[in-house]
PDB file of C-alpha atoms in Angstrom:
ATOM      1  CA  MET A   1    -110.841  -8.235 -53.732  1.00  0.00           C
ATOM      2  CA  ALA A   2    -108.891  -5.471 -51.990  1.00  0.00           C
ATOM      3  CA  ASP A   3    -107.111  -8.044 -49.797  1.00  0.00           C
ATOM      4  CA  ALA A   4    -106.048  -9.991 -52.904  1.00  0.00           C
ATOM      5  CA  GLY A   5    -104.667  -6.821 -54.515  1.00  0.00           C
ATOM      6  CA  LEU A   6    -102.773  -5.930 -51.342  1.00  0.00           C
ATOM      7  CA  SER A   7    -101.353  -9.442 -51.159  1.00  0.00           C
ATOM      8  CA  ASP A   8    -100.142  -9.237 -54.768  1.00  0.00           C
ATOM      9  CA  LEU A   9     -98.545  -5.863 -54.095  1.00  0.00           C
ATOM     10  CA  LYS A  10     -96.753  -7.213 -51.011  1.00  0.00           C
ATOM     11  CA  LYS A  11     -95.526 -10.178 -53.044  1.00  0.00           C
ATOM     12  CA  LEU A  12     -94.304  -7.847 -55.799  1.00  0.00           C
ATOM     13  CA  LEU A  13     -92.506  -5.634 -53.287  1.00  0.00           C
ATOM     14  CA  GLY A  14     -90.975  -8.710 -51.703  1.00  0.00           C
ATOM     15  CA  ASP A  15     -89.678  -9.875 -55.079  1.00  0.00           C
ATOM     16  CA  VAL A  16     -88.229  -6.423 -55.799  1.00  0.00           C
ATOM     17  CA  LEU A  17     -86.554  -6.361 -52.379  1.00  0.00           C
ATOM     18  CA  ASP A  18     -85.060  -9.816 -52.971  1.00  0.00           C
ATOM     19  CA  LYS A  19     -83.671  -8.698 -56.346  1.00  0.00           C
ATOM     20  CA  LEU A  20     -82.221  -5.526 -54.812  1.00  0.00           C
ATOM     21  CA  THR A  21     -80.604  -7.581 -52.058  1.00  0.00           C
ATOM     22  CA  SER A  22     -79.159  -9.966 -54.641  1.00  0.00           C
ATOM     23  CA  LEU A  23     -77.896  -7.036 -56.720  1.00  0.00           C
ATOM     24  CA  GLU A  24     -76.280  -5.444 -53.656  1.00  0.00           C
ATOM     25  CA  THR A  25     -74.545  -8.733 -52.869  1.00  0.00           C
ATOM     26  CA  LYS A  26     -73.203  -8.951 -56.417  1.00  0.00           C
ATOM     27  CA  LEU A  27     -71.996  -5.318 -56.330  1.00  0.00           C
ATOM     28  CA  THR A  28     -70.219  -5.982 -53.043  1.00  0.00           C
ATOM     29  CA  ALA A  29     -68.520  -8.986 -54.608  1.00  0.00           C
ATOM     30  CA  VAL A  30     -67.484  -6.908 -57.644  1.00  0.00           C
ATOM     31  CA  ASP A  31     -66.066  -4.186 -55.370  1.00  0.00           C
ATOM     32  CA  GLY A  32     -64.077  -6.834 -53.554  1.00  0.00           C
ATOM     33  CA  GLU A  33     -62.717  -8.206 -56.820  1.00  0.00           C
ATOM     34  CA  LEU A  34     -61.757  -4.698 -57.997  1.00  0.00           C
ATOM     35  CA  SER A  35     -59.953  -4.070 -54.721  1.00  0.00           C
ATOM     36  CA  THR A  36     -58.110  -7.351 -55.139  1.00  0.00           C
ATOM     37  CA  VAL A  37     -57.121  -6.401 -58.696  1.00  0.00           C
ATOM     38  CA  LYS A  38     -55.813  -3.011 -57.515  1.00  0.00           C
ATOM     39  CA  ILE A  39     -53.836  -4.690 -54.748  1.00  0.00           C
ATOM     40  CA  ASP A  40     -52.479  -7.262 -57.212  1.00  0.00           C
ATOM     41  CA  GLN A  41     -51.479  -4.487 -59.643  1.00  0.00           C
ATOM     42  CA  ARG A  42     -49.743  -2.575 -56.863  1.00  0.00           C
ATOM     43  CA  CYS A  43     -47.947  -5.720 -55.711  1.00  0.00           C
ATOM     44  CA  LEU A  44     -46.920  -6.498 -59.295  1.00  0.00           C
ATOM     45  CA  HIS A  45     -45.600  -2.947 -59.786  1.00  0.00           C
ATOM     46  CA  ASP A  46     -43.659  -3.133 -56.522  1.00  0.00           C
ATOM     47  CA  ALA A  47     -42.288  -6.569 -57.391  1.00  0.00           C
ATOM     48  CA  VAL A  48     -41.127  -5.467 -60.851  1.00  0.00           C
ATOM     49  CA  LYS A  49     -39.587  -2.317 -59.406  1.00  0.00           C
ATOM     50  CA  ALA A  50     -37.816  -4.345 -56.713  1.00  0.00           C
ATOM     51  CA  GLU A  51     -36.411  -6.750 -59.312  1.00  0.00           C
ATOM     52  CA  LYS A  52     -35.115  -3.912 -61.479  1.00  0.00           C
ATOM     53  CA  GLN A  53     -33.579  -2.155 -58.499  1.00  0.00           C
ATOM     54  CA  ALA A  54     -31.941  -5.413 -57.446  1.00  0.00           C
ATOM     55  CA  ALA A  55     -30.406  -5.630 -60.911  1.00  0.00           C
ATOM     56  CA  PHE A  56     -29.109  -2.050 -60.612  1.00  0.00           C
ATOM     57  CA  PRO A  57     -28.422  -1.546 -56.878  1.00  0.00           C
ATOM     58  CA  GLY A  58     -26.416   1.632 -57.410  1.00  0.00           C
ATOM     59  CA  VAL A  59     -29.491   3.423 -58.756  1.00  0.00           C
ATOM     60  CA  LEU A  60     -30.939   3.636 -55.250  1.00  0.00           C
ATOM     61  CA  GLU A  61     -28.032   5.840 -54.191  1.00  0.00           C
ATOM     62  CA  LEU A  62     -28.656   8.454 -56.898  1.00  0.00           C
ATOM     63  CA  ARG A  63     -30.325  11.708 -55.919  1.00  0.00           C
ATOM     64  CA  LEU A  64     -31.856  14.550 -57.849  1.00  0.00           C
ATOM     65  CA  PRO A  65     -29.604  17.600 -58.178  1.00  0.00           C
ATOM     66  CA  GLU A  66     -30.752  20.786 -56.494  1.00  0.00           C
ATOM     67  CA  TYR A  67     -31.837  23.708 -58.653  1.00  0.00           C
ATOM     68  CA  ASP A  68     -31.685  27.347 -57.553  1.00  0.00           C
ATOM     69  CA  SER A  69     -32.533  29.009 -60.921  1.00  0.00           C
ATOM     70  CA  THR A  70     -28.959  30.056 -61.788  1.00  0.00           C
ATOM     71  CA  ASP A  71     -28.065  27.111 -64.063  1.00  0.00           C
ATOM     72  CA  ASP A  72     -29.498  26.109 -67.427  1.00  0.00           C
ATOM     73  CA  PRO A  73     -32.955  24.622 -66.667  1.00  0.00           C
ATOM     74  CA  ASP A  74     -32.776  22.240 -69.630  1.00  0.00           C
ATOM     75  CA  ILE A  75     -29.722  20.517 -68.163  1.00  0.00           C
ATOM     76  CA  TRP A  76     -31.369  20.154 -64.744  1.00  0.00           C
ATOM     77  CA  LEU A  77     -34.644  18.869 -66.222  1.00  0.00           C
ATOM     78  CA  HIS A  78     -32.757  16.364 -68.348  1.00  0.00           C
ATOM     79  CA  ARG A  79     -30.927  15.047 -65.283  1.00  0.00           C
ATOM     80  CA  CYS A  80     -34.271  14.744 -63.479  1.00  0.00           C
ATOM     81  CA  GLU A  81     -35.724  12.749 -66.366  1.00  0.00           C
ATOM     82  CA  LEU A  82     -32.687  10.464 -66.468  1.00  0.00           C
ATOM     83  CA  LEU A  83     -33.067   9.716 -62.773  1.00  0.00           C
ATOM     84  CA  PHE A  84     -36.819   9.153 -63.121  1.00  0.00           C
ATOM     85  CA  ARG A  85     -36.106   6.556 -65.812  1.00  0.00           C
ATOM     86  CA  LEU A  86     -33.451   4.836 -63.727  1.00  0.00           C
ATOM     87  CA  GLN A  87     -35.672   4.687 -60.647  1.00  0.00           C
ATOM     88  CA  TRP A  88     -38.914   3.957 -62.528  1.00  0.00           C
ATOM     89  CA  THR A  89     -40.608   6.937 -60.893  1.00  0.00           C
ATOM     90  CA  GLU A  90     -44.385   7.038 -61.233  1.00  0.00           C
ATOM     91  CA  GLU A  91     -45.702   9.942 -63.313  1.00  0.00           C
ATOM     92  CA  ASP A  92     -47.723  11.534 -60.509  1.00  0.00           C
ATOM     93  CA  LYS A  93     -44.655  11.704 -58.216  1.00  0.00           C
ATOM     94  CA  LYS A  94     -42.226  13.398 -60.620  1.00  0.00           C
ATOM     95  CA  VAL A  95     -43.223  17.016 -59.960  1.00  0.00           C
ATOM     96  CA  CYS A  96     -43.154  16.698 -56.175  1.00  0.00           C
ATOM     97  CA  LEU A  97     -39.738  15.033 -56.254  1.00  0.00           C
ATOM     98  CA  ALA A  98     -38.295  17.678 -58.570  1.00  0.00           C
ATOM     99  CA  ALA A  99     -39.885  20.585 -56.695  1.00  0.00           C
ATOM    100  CA  PHE A 100     -38.556  19.232 -53.390  1.00  0.00           C
ATOM    101  CA  HIS A 101     -35.041  19.744 -54.754  1.00  0.00           C
ATOM    102  CA  MET A 102     -35.646  23.358 -55.729  1.00  0.00           C
ATOM    103  CA  THR A 103     -33.981  26.025 -53.604  1.00  0.00           C
ATOM    104  CA  GLY A 104     -33.786  29.810 -53.487  1.00  0.00           C
ATOM    105  CA  LYS A 105     -35.705  31.688 -56.176  1.00  0.00           C
ATOM    106  CA  ALA A 106     -36.770  28.455 -57.837  1.00  0.00           C
ATOM    107  CA  GLN A 107     -38.389  27.202 -54.633  1.00  0.00           C
ATOM    108  CA  ILE A 108     -40.226  30.497 -54.111  1.00  0.00           C
ATOM    109  CA  TRP A 109     -41.446  30.411 -57.706  1.00  0.00           C
ATOM    110  CA  TYR A 110     -42.843  26.880 -57.431  1.00  0.00           C
ATOM    111  CA  TYR A 111     -44.533  27.687 -54.122  1.00  0.00           C
ATOM    112  CA  GLY A 112     -46.487  30.375 -55.973  1.00  0.00           C
ATOM    113  CA  VAL A 113     -47.317  28.029 -58.838  1.00  0.00           C
ATOM    114  CA  GLU A 114     -48.759  25.344 -56.570  1.00  0.00           C
ATOM    115  CA  ARG A 115     -50.586  27.847 -54.378  1.00  0.00           C
ATOM    116  CA  ASN A 116     -52.255  29.595 -57.317  1.00  0.00           C
ATOM    117  CA  ARG A 117     -52.752  26.805 -59.856  1.00  0.00           C
ATOM    118  CA  GLY A 118     -52.299  23.525 -58.014  1.00  0.00           C
ATOM    119  CA  VAL A 119     -49.826  20.756 -58.777  1.00  0.00           C
ATOM    120  CA  PRO A 120     -49.047  20.663 -62.523  1.00  0.00           C
ATOM    121  CA  THR A 121     -48.329  17.576 -64.583  1.00  0.00           C
ATOM    122  CA  TRP A 122     -44.680  16.806 -65.317  1.00  0.00           C
ATOM    123  CA  PRO A 123     -44.832  18.153 -68.918  1.00  0.00           C
ATOM    124  CA  GLN A 124     -46.525  21.342 -67.645  1.00  0.00           C
ATOM    125  CA  PHE A 125     -43.936  21.694 -64.882  1.00  0.00           C
ATOM    126  CA  ALA A 126     -40.987  21.217 -67.238  1.00  0.00           C
ATOM    127  CA  GLU A 127     -42.321  23.757 -69.730  1.00  0.00           C
ATOM    128  CA  SER A 128     -43.010  26.283 -66.955  1.00  0.00           C
ATOM    129  CA  VAL A 129     -39.475  25.887 -65.577  1.00  0.00           C
ATOM    130  CA  ARG A 130     -38.014  26.494 -69.041  1.00  0.00           C
ATOM    131  CA  ARG A 131     -40.154  29.584 -69.582  1.00  0.00           C
ATOM    132  CA  ARG A 132     -39.410  31.021 -66.148  1.00  0.00           C
ATOM    133  CA  PHE A 133     -35.674  30.356 -65.835  1.00  0.00           C
ATOM    134  CA  GLY A 134     -34.455  29.709 -69.380  1.00  0.00           C
ATOM    135  CA  SER A 135     -32.673  32.426 -71.325  1.00  0.00           C
ATOM    136  CA  LEU A 136     -34.533  33.523 -74.439  1.00  0.00           C
ATOM    137  CA  THR A 137     -31.214  34.390 -76.066  1.00  0.00           C
ATOM    138  CA  ARG A 138     -29.062  31.543 -74.673  1.00  0.00           C
ATOM    139  CA  SER A 139     -28.907  29.623 -77.950  1.00  0.00           C
ATOM    140  CA  ASN A 140     -28.513  32.778 -80.056  1.00  0.00           C
ATOM    141  CA  ASP A 141     -25.673  34.026 -77.850  1.00  0.00           C
ATOM    142  CA  ALA A 142     -23.894  30.677 -78.084  1.00  0.00           C
ATOM    143  CA  PHE A 143     -24.315  30.627 -81.863  1.00  0.00           C
ATOM    144  CA  ARG A 144     -22.847  34.112 -82.151  1.00  0.00           C
ATOM    145  CA  GLU A 145     -19.860  33.041 -80.044  1.00  0.00           C
ATOM    146  CA  LEU A 146     -19.484  29.905 -82.147  1.00  0.00           C
ATOM    147  CA  ILE A 147     -19.174  31.678 -85.490  1.00  0.00           C
ATOM    148  CA  GLN A 148     -16.828  34.278 -83.991  1.00  0.00           C
ATOM    149  CA  LEU A 149     -14.577  31.765 -82.206  1.00  0.00           C
ATOM    150  CA  ARG A 150     -10.965  31.769 -83.378  1.00  0.00           C
ATOM    151  CA  HIS A 151      -8.114  29.324 -82.824  1.00  0.00           C
ATOM    152  CA  THR A 152      -5.506  31.044 -80.633  1.00  0.00           C
ATOM    153  CA  GLY A 153      -4.090  28.308 -78.400  1.00  0.00           C
ATOM    154  CA  SER A 154      -3.628  24.627 -79.129  1.00  0.00           C
ATOM    155  CA  VAL A 155      -5.894  22.679 -81.475  1.00  0.00           C
ATOM    156  CA  ALA A 156      -7.096  20.573 -78.526  1.00  0.00           C
ATOM    157  CA  GLU A 157      -8.135  23.691 -76.579  1.00  0.00           C
ATOM    158  CA  TYR A 158      -9.851  25.177 -79.628  1.00  0.00           C
ATOM    159  CA  ARG A 159     -11.731  21.930 -80.260  1.00  0.00           C
ATOM    160  CA  GLU A 160     -12.980  21.704 -76.666  1.00  0.00           C
ATOM    161  CA  GLU A 161     -14.158  25.320 -76.636  1.00  0.00           C
ATOM    162  CA  PHE A 162     -15.808  24.855 -80.026  1.00  0.00           C
ATOM    163  CA  LEU A 163     -17.693  21.701 -78.993  1.00  0.00           C
ATOM    164  CA  GLY A 164     -18.787  23.347 -75.742  1.00  0.00           C
ATOM    165  CA  LEU A 165     -20.467  26.105 -77.757  1.00  0.00           C
ATOM    166  CA  VAL A 166     -22.009  23.588 -80.168  1.00  0.00           C
ATOM    167  CA  ASP A 167     -23.632  21.836 -77.197  1.00  0.00           C
ATOM    168  CA  ARG A 168     -25.386  25.097 -76.287  1.00  0.00           C
ATOM    169  CA  CYS A 169     -26.697  25.772 -79.800  1.00  0.00           C
ATOM    170  CA  ASP A 170     -29.830  24.537 -81.532  1.00  0.00           C
ATOM    171  CA  GLY A 171     -29.907  23.319 -85.113  1.00  0.00           C
ATOM    172  CA  VAL A 172     -26.187  23.372 -85.937  1.00  0.00           C
ATOM    173  CA  THR A 173     -25.777  20.648 -88.567  1.00  0.00           C
ATOM    174  CA  ASP A 174     -22.666  18.514 -89.046  1.00  0.00           C
ATOM    175  CA  ALA A 175     -21.829  20.430 -92.218  1.00  0.00           C
ATOM    176  CA  MET A 176     -22.106  23.750 -90.385  1.00  0.00           C
ATOM    177  CA  GLN A 177     -19.893  22.482 -87.566  1.00  0.00           C
ATOM    178  CA  LEU A 178     -17.219  21.459 -90.062  1.00  0.00           C
ATOM    179  CA  ALA A 179     -17.363  24.802 -91.880  1.00  0.00           C
ATOM    180  CA  PHE A 180     -17.271  26.916 -88.699  1.00  0.00           C
ATOM    181  CA  PHE A 181     -14.470  24.869 -87.136  1.00  0.00           C
ATOM    182  CA  THR A 182     -12.276  25.050 -90.226  1.00  0.00           C
ATOM    183  CA  ALA A 183     -12.934  28.762 -90.725  1.00  0.00           C
ATOM    184  CA  GLY A 184     -11.832  29.476 -87.163  1.00  0.00           C
ATOM    185  CA  LEU A 185      -8.465  27.727 -87.462  1.00  0.00           C
ATOM    186  CA  ARG A 186      -5.419  29.982 -87.543  1.00  0.00           C
ATOM    187  CA  ASP A 187      -3.379  30.249 -90.710  1.00  0.00           C
ATOM    188  CA  PRO A 188      -1.623  28.339 -92.131  1.00  0.00           C
ATOM    189  CA  LEU A 189      -3.454  25.404 -90.492  1.00  0.00           C
ATOM    190  CA  ARG A 190      -6.792  26.530 -91.927  1.00  0.00           C
ATOM    191  CA  ALA A 191      -5.558  26.420 -95.517  1.00  0.00           C
ATOM    192  CA  ASP A 192      -3.734  23.122 -94.978  1.00  0.00           C
ATOM    193  CA  VAL A 193      -6.831  21.475 -93.507  1.00  0.00           C
ATOM    194  CA  GLU A 194      -9.106  22.828 -96.250  1.00  0.00           C
ATOM    195  CA  LEU A 195      -6.763  21.422 -98.928  1.00  0.00           C
ATOM    196  CA  ARG A 196      -7.232  17.952 -97.430  1.00  0.00           C
ATOM    197  CA  GLN A 197     -11.049  18.289 -97.652  1.00  0.00           C
ATOM    198  CA  PRO A 198     -12.125  16.651 -94.372  1.00  0.00           C
ATOM    199  CA  ALA A 199     -15.610  15.114 -94.402  1.00  0.00           C
ATOM    200  CA  THR A 200     -16.477  15.691 -90.743  1.00  0.00           C
ATOM    201  CA  LEU A 201     -15.586  17.902 -87.808  1.00  0.00           C
ATOM    202  CA  GLN A 202     -13.757  14.965 -86.231  1.00  0.00           C
ATOM    203  CA  ASP A 203     -11.658  14.560 -89.378  1.00  0.00           C
ATOM    204  CA  ALA A 204     -10.840  18.277 -89.459  1.00  0.00           C
ATOM    205  CA  ALA A 205      -9.853  18.325 -85.778  1.00  0.00           C
ATOM    206  CA  TRP A 206      -7.656  15.243 -86.224  1.00  0.00           C
ATOM    207  CA  MET A 207      -5.968  16.723 -89.303  1.00  0.00           C
ATOM    208  CA  ALA A 208      -5.390  20.043 -87.546  1.00  0.00           C
ATOM    209  CA  GLY A 209      -3.877  18.233 -84.562  1.00  0.00           C
ATOM    210  CA  VAL A 210      -1.496  16.227 -86.768  1.00  0.00           C
ATOM    211  CA  LEU A 211      -0.447  19.317 -88.728  1.00  0.00           C
ATOM    212  CA  GLU A 212       0.083  21.261 -85.514  1.00  0.00           C
ATOM    213  CA  HIS A 213       2.313  18.485 -84.193  1.00  0.00           C
ATOM    214  CA  ARG A 214       4.334  18.493 -87.413  1.00  0.00           C
ATOM    215  CA  GLU A 215       4.801  22.258 -87.047  1.00  0.00           C
ATOM    216  CA  GLU A 216       6.082  21.797 -83.508  1.00  0.00           C
ATOM    217  CA  LEU A 217       8.608  19.252 -84.778  1.00  0.00           C
ATOM    218  CA  GLY A 218       9.785  21.662 -87.472  1.00  0.00           C
ATOM    219  CA  PHE A 219       8.330  19.887 -90.494  1.00  0.00           C
ATOM    220  CA  GLU A 220       6.660  21.761 -93.331  1.00  0.00           C
ATOM    221  CA  ASN A 221       3.048  20.938 -94.122  1.00  0.00           C
TER     222      ASN A 221
END
């Protein structure tokens, strides 16, 4: 009776062992298939990237600009993002590529960030760069200069200086640009432009330029 029970137990253990062996074989096969899929995905990514780069060969020659903390961080970050799009940079490589092109104070700052908190994601990195090196008053200062700007030289010079300040401001609508630009024109150009009721900043600048030219030729506006 005991021998029969032992025989049944051995048979049961043998069946379990066979099933485990079969399961291990299947798992090995699945692992192999997953590895093949990963390789295929990597090959597909590389092939697509190679095709795109072949279509735009000049992109390979572009390089990230260096950043030493003295310039506007938003401009540098935007240039980085443009290059990442052109070169189809993978998300997990963006921070290392950008940080590699940091110099001076910016490089020292990032060294501390990575040492103390590890490698951040790209959105975390970009926000940290803005907080560390961006001016809290940059936009406010530019806005103050914008509303105080006055036309003293040529209309073309005034327009360029005006637009340069607009580029540094946040939230300046088209209507505000038109009003500020017209208000800053010297008399009698300001009154002459206002009488013609331009609809846009471009219209006002064009009108002012034409009226200025007429003045130079000796015509009355």
